[in-house]
């Protein structure tokens, strides 16, 4: 049983430019229906079966939400175990996206063998703390050979657009070749976009959304300060000097978003998971009843779970996934494509797929094109 669905992007093309973009998230969002009425332990046990992707992050967010709502979960993993699980899962996602999905959308062959090797490492039995260094070294070695073409620390030291341009001129890894195709394109999708960002402070986000998350429609159309908001690698990396410079120069285009993922991936390999990526807190709703919120940063962005208990069972559960933020009806995808000049139907589809990959939904995406 998996909470699948799809994103549908509908384009209206007049033969010269895209006149209208409509984003429809066809997702069941069935977690409240399936988790409400269960004991906290039963709800927590069910969560990983509901999600095909990011199951460890979903479980971590659920555990934190339930515990901060007052649930006693004596058999639940310790906080450090949660963090290691999220770290490994995120690294596995990055290997997949950077070595398979990004090359494919740029018309290049992917690299399945290193992805399979990475998945064997990250999906193995829970890693004892004393073995974490060896595991980190093994993953960094894979990334150095197949993603960066040099030691991860050396790549991470590339701190200016000129450094990245020099890397692109010499590197022949699949992600470098994909980024090279986008880097010098003045019409790179998303060029000039100035997103609104979801704040990096998870505690502030949890506090502000404790009540809005209880609304039935919020999980489908989340808003921050009444507007759409970006979450994900670029939102988290936007203050780094390299990314800040590129955002000023070219905006949040597909190339900048890919580079942000590369930089974050390198940082996770070298420095581990930032402590603030896994956060839980208790909250008081508007009517004074307690609730718990779990917030976990994933490769795609901030994942939020909210739980409220009554008489020992879950009575009010909500999940807000990063896909709903990043594919808002008035969000980055629409801004990147609206009124975009494209000479052919195939080019309209390619540009759309590039931006979809840049925003990285957790479900399949279907592009539908109609002629004006």
Tab-separated table of C-alpha atoms in Angstrom:
chain	number	residue	atom	x	y	z
A	1	UNK	CA	0.000	0.000	0.000
A	2	UNK	CA	1.601	3.235	-1.110
A	3	UNK	CA	0.301	6.781	-1.232
A	4	UNK	CA	1.101	7.295	-4.892
A	5	UNK	CA	-0.210	9.907	-7.267
A	6	UNK	CA	1.168	12.223	-9.898
A	7	UNK	CA	1.803	15.814	-10.822
A	8	UNK	CA	0.114	16.937	-14.032
A	9	UNK	CA	1.550	19.938	-15.839
A	10	UNK	CA	-0.767	21.293	-18.509
A	11	UNK	CA	0.686	23.650	-21.101
A	12	UNK	CA	-1.174	25.842	-23.573
A	13	UNK	CA	1.195	26.591	-26.476
A	14	UNK	CA	0.398	28.956	-29.354
A	15	UNK	CA	3.194	27.768	-31.605
A	16	UNK	CA	5.628	30.409	-30.366
A	17	UNK	CA	5.362	30.625	-26.608
A	18	UNK	CA	3.673	28.956	-23.661
A	19	UNK	CA	0.546	30.968	-22.923
A	20	UNK	CA	-0.685	29.156	-19.849
A	21	UNK	CA	0.688	26.694	-17.289
A	22	UNK	CA	-1.531	24.740	-14.929
A	23	UNK	CA	-0.128	22.468	-12.219
A	24	UNK	CA	-2.449	19.841	-10.767
A	25	UNK	CA	-1.326	17.601	-7.910
A	26	UNK	CA	-3.357	14.406	-8.193
A	27	UNK	CA	-2.352	12.945	-4.843
A	28	UNK	CA	-4.688	11.146	-2.432
A	29	UNK	CA	-3.101	12.585	0.760
A	30	UNK	CA	-4.676	9.704	2.652
A	31	UNK	CA	-2.467	9.673	5.768
A	32	UNK	CA	-5.123	11.256	8.046
A	33	UNK	CA	-7.749	8.721	6.973
A	34	UNK	CA	-5.385	5.776	7.466
A	35	UNK	CA	-3.686	6.889	10.704
A	36	UNK	CA	-6.519	8.515	12.639
A	37	UNK	CA	-8.072	6.132	15.135
A	38	UNK	CA	-4.928	4.033	15.586
A	39	UNK	CA	-2.697	3.856	18.626
A	40	UNK	CA	0.539	5.826	18.244
A	41	UNK	CA	2.586	2.635	17.957
A	42	UNK	CA	0.297	1.217	15.267
A	43	UNK	CA	0.322	4.500	13.361
A	44	UNK	CA	4.105	4.686	13.479
A	45	UNK	CA	4.445	1.101	12.258
A	46	UNK	CA	2.195	1.847	9.280
A	47	UNK	CA	3.898	5.054	8.094
A	48	UNK	CA	6.841	3.562	6.121
A	49	UNK	CA	4.446	1.315	4.206
A	50	UNK	CA	2.495	4.342	2.996
A	51	UNK	CA	5.345	6.079	1.206
A	52	UNK	CA	7.380	4.708	-1.692
A	53	UNK	CA	10.082	7.364	-1.265
A	54	UNK	CA	11.771	8.804	1.806
A	55	UNK	CA	10.311	6.146	4.081
A	56	UNK	CA	12.957	6.750	6.765
A	57	UNK	CA	12.343	10.492	6.762
A	58	UNK	CA	8.594	9.886	6.936
A	59	UNK	CA	9.078	7.528	9.883
A	60	UNK	CA	11.341	10.014	11.657
A	61	UNK	CA	8.865	12.879	11.205
A	62	UNK	CA	6.012	10.650	12.395
A	63	UNK	CA	7.906	9.486	15.474
A	64	UNK	CA	8.801	13.053	16.458
A	65	UNK	CA	5.258	14.295	15.920
A	66	UNK	CA	3.743	11.491	17.975
A	67	UNK	CA	6.277	11.760	20.796
A	68	UNK	CA	5.832	15.526	21.080
A	69	UNK	CA	2.072	15.023	21.098
A	70	UNK	CA	2.553	12.938	24.246
A	71	UNK	CA	2.857	9.388	22.916
A	72	UNK	CA	5.025	6.896	24.756
A	73	UNK	CA	6.992	4.884	22.191
A	74	UNK	CA	9.530	2.856	24.196
A	75	UNK	CA	10.628	0.773	21.199
A	76	UNK	CA	11.165	3.724	18.891
A	77	UNK	CA	14.693	4.474	17.590
A	78	UNK	CA	16.897	6.874	19.535
A	79	UNK	CA	17.391	10.405	18.123
A	80	UNK	CA	20.897	9.660	16.817
A	81	UNK	CA	19.615	6.550	15.062
A	82	UNK	CA	16.919	8.640	13.400
A	83	UNK	CA	19.485	11.155	12.216
A	84	UNK	CA	21.779	8.473	10.753
A	85	UNK	CA	18.835	6.886	8.938
A	86	UNK	CA	17.774	10.214	7.411
A	87	UNK	CA	21.380	11.002	6.437
A	88	UNK	CA	21.846	7.693	4.615
A	89	UNK	CA	18.485	7.894	2.892
A	90	UNK	CA	19.232	11.419	1.678
A	91	UNK	CA	22.598	10.377	0.285
A	92	UNK	CA	20.952	7.489	-1.553
A	93	UNK	CA	18.420	9.886	-3.070
A	94	UNK	CA	21.205	12.184	-4.228
A	95	UNK	CA	23.144	9.375	-5.904
A	96	UNK	CA	19.971	8.384	-7.780
A	97	UNK	CA	19.014	11.894	-8.874
A	98	UNK	CA	22.507	13.008	-9.857
A	99	UNK	CA	23.593	9.859	-11.706
A	100	UNK	CA	20.308	8.724	-13.279
A	101	UNK	CA	17.576	11.364	-13.369
A	102	UNK	CA	19.583	14.489	-14.205
A	103	UNK	CA	21.584	12.872	-17.030
A	104	UNK	CA	18.408	11.370	-18.492
A	105	UNK	CA	16.527	14.672	-18.569
A	106	UNK	CA	19.567	16.308	-20.229
A	107	UNK	CA	19.698	13.629	-22.934
A	108	UNK	CA	22.722	11.809	-21.510
A	109	UNK	CA	23.282	8.214	-20.385
A	110	UNK	CA	22.942	7.555	-16.686
A	111	UNK	CA	25.263	5.550	-14.470
A	112	UNK	CA	23.386	2.682	-12.861
A	113	UNK	CA	26.274	0.695	-11.345
A	114	UNK	CA	27.451	3.335	-8.816
A	115	UNK	CA	23.834	4.044	-7.878
A	116	UNK	CA	23.316	0.361	-7.152
A	117	UNK	CA	26.531	0.287	-5.103
A	118	UNK	CA	25.438	3.326	-3.109
A	119	UNK	CA	22.002	1.855	-2.468
A	120	UNK	CA	23.529	-1.345	-1.094
A	121	UNK	CA	25.501	0.781	1.349
A	122	UNK	CA	22.702	3.096	2.477
A	123	UNK	CA	19.955	0.464	2.638
A	124	UNK	CA	21.910	-2.072	4.652
A	125	UNK	CA	21.333	-2.859	8.329
A	126	UNK	CA	21.500	0.096	10.760
A	127	UNK	CA	25.076	1.302	11.026
A	128	UNK	CA	26.638	1.286	14.507
A	129	UNK	CA	28.263	4.626	15.361
A	130	UNK	CA	31.715	3.045	15.349
A	131	UNK	CA	31.246	2.030	11.677
A	132	UNK	CA	29.918	5.377	10.485
A	133	UNK	CA	33.326	6.690	9.421
A	134	UNK	CA	34.026	3.692	7.185
A	135	UNK	CA	30.594	3.974	5.594
A	136	UNK	CA	31.060	7.685	5.004
A	137	UNK	CA	34.433	7.038	3.377
A	138	UNK	CA	32.964	4.390	1.069
A	139	UNK	CA	30.166	6.721	-0.064
A	140	UNK	CA	32.569	9.637	-0.545
A	141	UNK	CA	34.829	7.434	-2.671
A	142	UNK	CA	31.909	6.528	-4.939
A	143	UNK	CA	30.903	10.171	-5.216
A	144	UNK	CA	34.449	11.328	-5.937
A	145	UNK	CA	34.751	8.956	-8.881
A	146	UNK	CA	31.275	9.173	-10.390
A	147	UNK	CA	29.807	12.553	-9.369
A	148	UNK	CA	32.603	15.061	-8.817
A	149	UNK	CA	35.573	13.584	-10.664
A	150	UNK	CA	37.829	14.646	-7.785
A	151	UNK	CA	37.980	14.365	-4.004
A	152	UNK	CA	34.753	15.619	-2.477
A	153	UNK	CA	36.620	18.036	-0.187
A	154	UNK	CA	38.437	19.501	-3.200
A	155	UNK	CA	35.186	20.026	-5.076
A	156	UNK	CA	33.568	21.597	-2.030
A	157	UNK	CA	36.416	24.124	-1.935
A	158	UNK	CA	35.307	25.470	-5.330
A	159	UNK	CA	33.650	28.596	-3.993
A	160	UNK	CA	33.146	30.896	-6.990
A	161	UNK	CA	31.346	30.731	-10.352
A	162	UNK	CA	34.786	30.761	-12.016
A	163	UNK	CA	35.780	27.671	-9.992
A	164	UNK	CA	32.650	25.878	-11.173
A	165	UNK	CA	33.247	26.926	-14.779
A	166	UNK	CA	36.771	25.498	-14.564
A	167	UNK	CA	35.407	22.230	-13.175
A	168	UNK	CA	32.832	22.012	-15.966
A	169	UNK	CA	35.552	22.525	-18.557
A	170	UNK	CA	37.482	19.477	-17.382
A	171	UNK	CA	35.162	17.052	-15.573
A	172	UNK	CA	33.477	14.238	-17.497
A	173	UNK	CA	31.156	12.748	-14.872
A	174	UNK	CA	27.463	12.444	-15.717
A	175	UNK	CA	26.379	15.319	-13.406
A	176	UNK	CA	29.140	17.581	-14.771
A	177	UNK	CA	28.085	16.876	-18.354
A	178	UNK	CA	24.441	17.539	-17.451
A	179	UNK	CA	25.282	20.821	-15.750
A	180	UNK	CA	27.544	21.822	-18.657
A	181	UNK	CA	24.550	21.619	-21.013
A	182	UNK	CA	22.665	24.108	-18.859
A	183	UNK	CA	25.423	26.396	-17.638
A	184	UNK	CA	25.971	28.614	-20.670
A	185	UNK	CA	22.396	28.556	-21.939
A	186	UNK	CA	20.969	32.092	-21.635
A	187	UNK	CA	17.505	30.578	-21.978
A	188	UNK	CA	18.010	28.025	-19.195
A	189	UNK	CA	14.536	27.410	-17.704
A	190	UNK	CA	13.971	29.484	-14.588
A	191	UNK	CA	16.514	32.165	-15.552
A	192	UNK	CA	15.785	35.337	-13.582
A	193	UNK	CA	13.328	33.731	-11.142
A	194	UNK	CA	13.393	35.166	-7.614
A	195	UNK	CA	11.667	32.606	-5.399
A	196	UNK	CA	10.049	33.121	-2.037
A	197	UNK	CA	11.749	30.816	0.439
A	198	UNK	CA	10.411	28.668	3.227
A	199	UNK	CA	12.481	29.740	6.272
A	200	UNK	CA	15.428	27.554	7.252
A	201	UNK	CA	14.444	27.703	10.940
A	202	UNK	CA	12.359	24.546	11.413
A	203	UNK	CA	11.187	25.637	14.859
A	204	UNK	CA	9.781	28.875	13.444
A	205	UNK	CA	8.037	27.000	10.628
A	206	UNK	CA	6.551	24.440	13.028
A	207	UNK	CA	5.306	27.142	15.374
A	208	UNK	CA	3.731	29.184	12.611
A	209	UNK	CA	2.046	26.196	10.934
A	210	UNK	CA	0.755	24.337	14.013
A	211	UNK	CA	-2.764	25.631	13.426
A	212	UNK	CA	-2.827	25.961	9.617
A	213	UNK	CA	-1.769	22.319	9.225
A	214	UNK	CA	-5.009	21.256	10.905
A	215	UNK	CA	-7.054	22.676	8.016
A	216	UNK	CA	-8.126	19.916	5.598
A	217	UNK	CA	-6.885	21.721	2.472
A	218	UNK	CA	-3.557	22.990	3.819
A	219	UNK	CA	-1.635	19.807	3.018
A	220	UNK	CA	-2.674	20.101	-0.629
A	221	UNK	CA	-2.019	23.838	-1.000
A	222	UNK	CA	0.371	24.963	1.749
A	223	UNK	CA	1.148	28.674	2.029
A	224	UNK	CA	3.746	30.702	3.876
A	225	UNK	CA	2.701	34.247	4.740
A	226	UNK	CA	-0.105	33.827	2.220
A	227	UNK	CA	2.141	32.867	-0.708
A	228	UNK	CA	3.995	29.954	-2.266
A	229	UNK	CA	7.446	29.120	-0.916
A	230	UNK	CA	10.436	27.121	-2.170
A	231	UNK	CA	11.962	24.377	-0.062
A	232	UNK	CA	14.840	22.046	-0.813
A	233	UNK	CA	18.544	22.204	-1.576
A	234	UNK	CA	18.575	25.701	-3.070
A	235	UNK	CA	16.492	27.096	-0.211
A	236	UNK	CA	18.964	25.607	2.267
A	237	UNK	CA	22.091	26.562	0.283
A	238	UNK	CA	21.026	30.045	-0.825
A	239	UNK	CA	23.186	31.855	1.754
A	240	UNK	CA	26.408	30.068	0.749
A	241	UNK	CA	28.583	32.617	-1.100
A	242	UNK	CA	28.665	30.565	-4.316
A	243	UNK	CA	24.901	30.133	-4.509
A	244	UNK	CA	24.162	33.670	-3.323
A	245	UNK	CA	26.349	35.015	-6.132
A	246	UNK	CA	24.671	32.860	-8.750
A	247	UNK	CA	21.179	33.728	-7.525
A	248	UNK	CA	22.016	37.408	-7.909
A	249	UNK	CA	23.516	36.840	-11.355
A	250	UNK	CA	21.055	34.452	-12.980
A	251	UNK	CA	18.230	33.680	-10.546
A	252	UNK	CA	16.941	30.245	-9.572
A	253	UNK	CA	17.296	28.562	-12.946
A	254	UNK	CA	17.661	24.832	-13.499
A	255	UNK	CA	21.472	25.043	-13.546
A	256	UNK	CA	21.622	26.848	-10.193
A	257	UNK	CA	19.208	24.357	-8.682
A	258	UNK	CA	21.334	21.439	-9.900
A	259	UNK	CA	24.488	23.071	-8.546
A	260	UNK	CA	22.804	23.580	-5.163
A	261	UNK	CA	22.091	19.848	-5.045
A	262	UNK	CA	25.691	19.037	-5.880
A	263	UNK	CA	26.963	21.377	-3.183
A	264	UNK	CA	24.577	20.032	-0.576
A	265	UNK	CA	25.456	16.454	-1.492
A	266	UNK	CA	29.160	17.206	-1.044
A	267	UNK	CA	28.497	18.855	2.319
A	268	UNK	CA	26.481	15.891	3.561
A	269	UNK	CA	29.283	13.525	2.597
A	270	UNK	CA	31.984	15.597	4.283
A	271	UNK	CA	30.176	17.046	7.285
A	272	UNK	CA	27.313	14.648	7.943
A	273	UNK	CA	23.711	15.604	8.597
A	274	UNK	CA	23.190	19.057	10.141
A	275	UNK	CA	21.499	18.671	13.564
A	276	UNK	CA	18.644	20.988	12.592
A	277	UNK	CA	17.558	18.664	9.782
A	278	UNK	CA	15.648	16.465	12.256
A	279	UNK	CA	13.465	18.480	14.618
A	280	UNK	CA	10.431	17.907	16.787
A	281	UNK	CA	8.455	20.166	19.082
A	282	UNK	CA	5.256	20.375	21.048
A	283	UNK	CA	2.723	23.013	20.092
A	284	UNK	CA	-0.516	24.430	21.430
A	285	UNK	CA	-3.343	24.799	18.960
A	286	UNK	CA	-5.678	27.771	18.904
A	287	UNK	CA	-8.129	26.010	21.237
A	288	UNK	CA	-5.357	25.137	23.700
A	289	UNK	CA	-5.062	21.434	22.955
A	290	UNK	CA	-1.532	19.988	22.620
A	291	UNK	CA	-0.128	18.768	19.324
A	292	UNK	CA	3.223	17.447	18.208
A	293	UNK	CA	5.114	18.372	15.066
A	294	UNK	CA	7.975	16.525	13.418
A	295	UNK	CA	10.065	18.344	10.816
A	296	UNK	CA	12.656	16.525	8.703
A	297	UNK	CA	14.658	17.974	5.844
A	298	UNK	CA	14.802	15.601	2.874
A	299	UNK	CA	16.552	15.798	-0.496
A	300	UNK	CA	13.378	17.429	-1.846
A	301	UNK	CA	12.764	19.832	1.033
A	302	UNK	CA	11.054	20.148	4.392
A	303	UNK	CA	8.694	17.344	5.405
A	304	UNK	CA	6.193	18.087	8.181
A	305	UNK	CA	4.042	15.725	10.250
A	306	UNK	CA	1.527	16.963	12.811
A	307	UNK	CA	-0.261	14.730	15.331
A	308	UNK	CA	-2.851	15.190	18.038
A	309	UNK	CA	-3.914	12.453	20.447
A	310	UNK	CA	-7.029	11.833	22.497
A	311	UNK	CA	-7.750	8.894	24.816
A	312	UNK	CA	-4.649	7.079	23.630
A	313	UNK	CA	-5.292	7.184	19.872
A	314	UNK	CA	-4.461	9.491	16.986
A	315	UNK	CA	-7.360	11.840	16.273
A	316	UNK	CA	-5.888	14.544	14.061
A	317	UNK	CA	-2.979	13.687	11.756
A	318	UNK	CA	-1.562	15.753	8.902
A	319	UNK	CA	1.395	15.494	6.537
A	320	UNK	CA	2.750	18.344	4.415
A	321	UNK	CA	5.309	17.114	1.870
A	322	UNK	CA	7.872	19.240	0.011
A	323	UNK	CA	6.252	18.427	-3.333
A	324	UNK	CA	3.178	20.446	-2.367
A	325	UNK	CA	5.355	23.495	-1.613
A	326	UNK	CA	7.510	23.222	-4.722
A	327	UNK	CA	4.691	22.524	-7.158
A	328	UNK	CA	2.297	25.215	-6.025
A	329	UNK	CA	-0.215	26.433	-8.582
A	330	UNK	CA	1.558	29.808	-8.635
A	331	UNK	CA	5.063	28.582	-7.814
A	332	UNK	CA	8.476	28.267	-9.441
A	333	UNK	CA	7.445	25.865	-12.208
A	334	UNK	CA	4.684	28.159	-13.414
A	335	UNK	CA	6.916	31.235	-13.250
A	336	UNK	CA	9.672	29.462	-15.215
A	337	UNK	CA	7.390	28.365	-18.048
A	338	UNK	CA	4.713	31.041	-18.331
A	339	UNK	CA	5.148	33.067	-21.558
A	340	UNK	CA	8.364	31.193	-22.316
A	341	UNK	CA	9.341	31.331	-26.004
A	342	UNK	CA	9.632	27.804	-27.420
A	343	UNK	CA	9.901	26.925	-31.092
A	344	UNK	CA	8.408	23.437	-30.937
A	345	UNK	CA	6.174	21.160	-28.941
A	346	UNK	CA	9.152	18.915	-28.177
A	347	UNK	CA	11.122	21.872	-26.803
A	348	UNK	CA	8.190	22.832	-24.581
A	349	UNK	CA	8.197	19.322	-23.149
A	350	UNK	CA	11.977	19.254	-22.666
A	351	UNK	CA	11.971	22.614	-20.848
A	352	UNK	CA	9.117	21.467	-18.645
A	353	UNK	CA	10.851	18.218	-17.751
A	354	UNK	CA	14.030	20.137	-16.886
A	355	UNK	CA	12.199	22.365	-14.425
A	356	UNK	CA	10.255	19.449	-13.003
A	357	UNK	CA	13.543	17.646	-12.353
A	358	UNK	CA	14.993	20.829	-10.853
A	359	UNK	CA	12.109	20.878	-8.358
A	360	UNK	CA	12.145	17.075	-7.903
A	361	UNK	CA	8.636	15.832	-7.084
A	362	UNK	CA	8.193	12.692	-4.998
A	363	UNK	CA	5.686	11.301	-7.536
A	364	UNK	CA	5.578	10.862	-11.298
A	365	UNK	CA	4.956	13.906	-13.465
A	366	UNK	CA	2.824	13.919	-16.610
A	367	UNK	CA	3.136	16.766	-19.134
A	368	UNK	CA	0.043	17.538	-21.218
A	369	UNK	CA	0.257	20.029	-24.080
A	370	UNK	CA	-2.622	21.700	-25.903
A	371	UNK	CA	-2.496	24.137	-28.804
A	372	UNK	CA	-3.935	27.615	-28.392
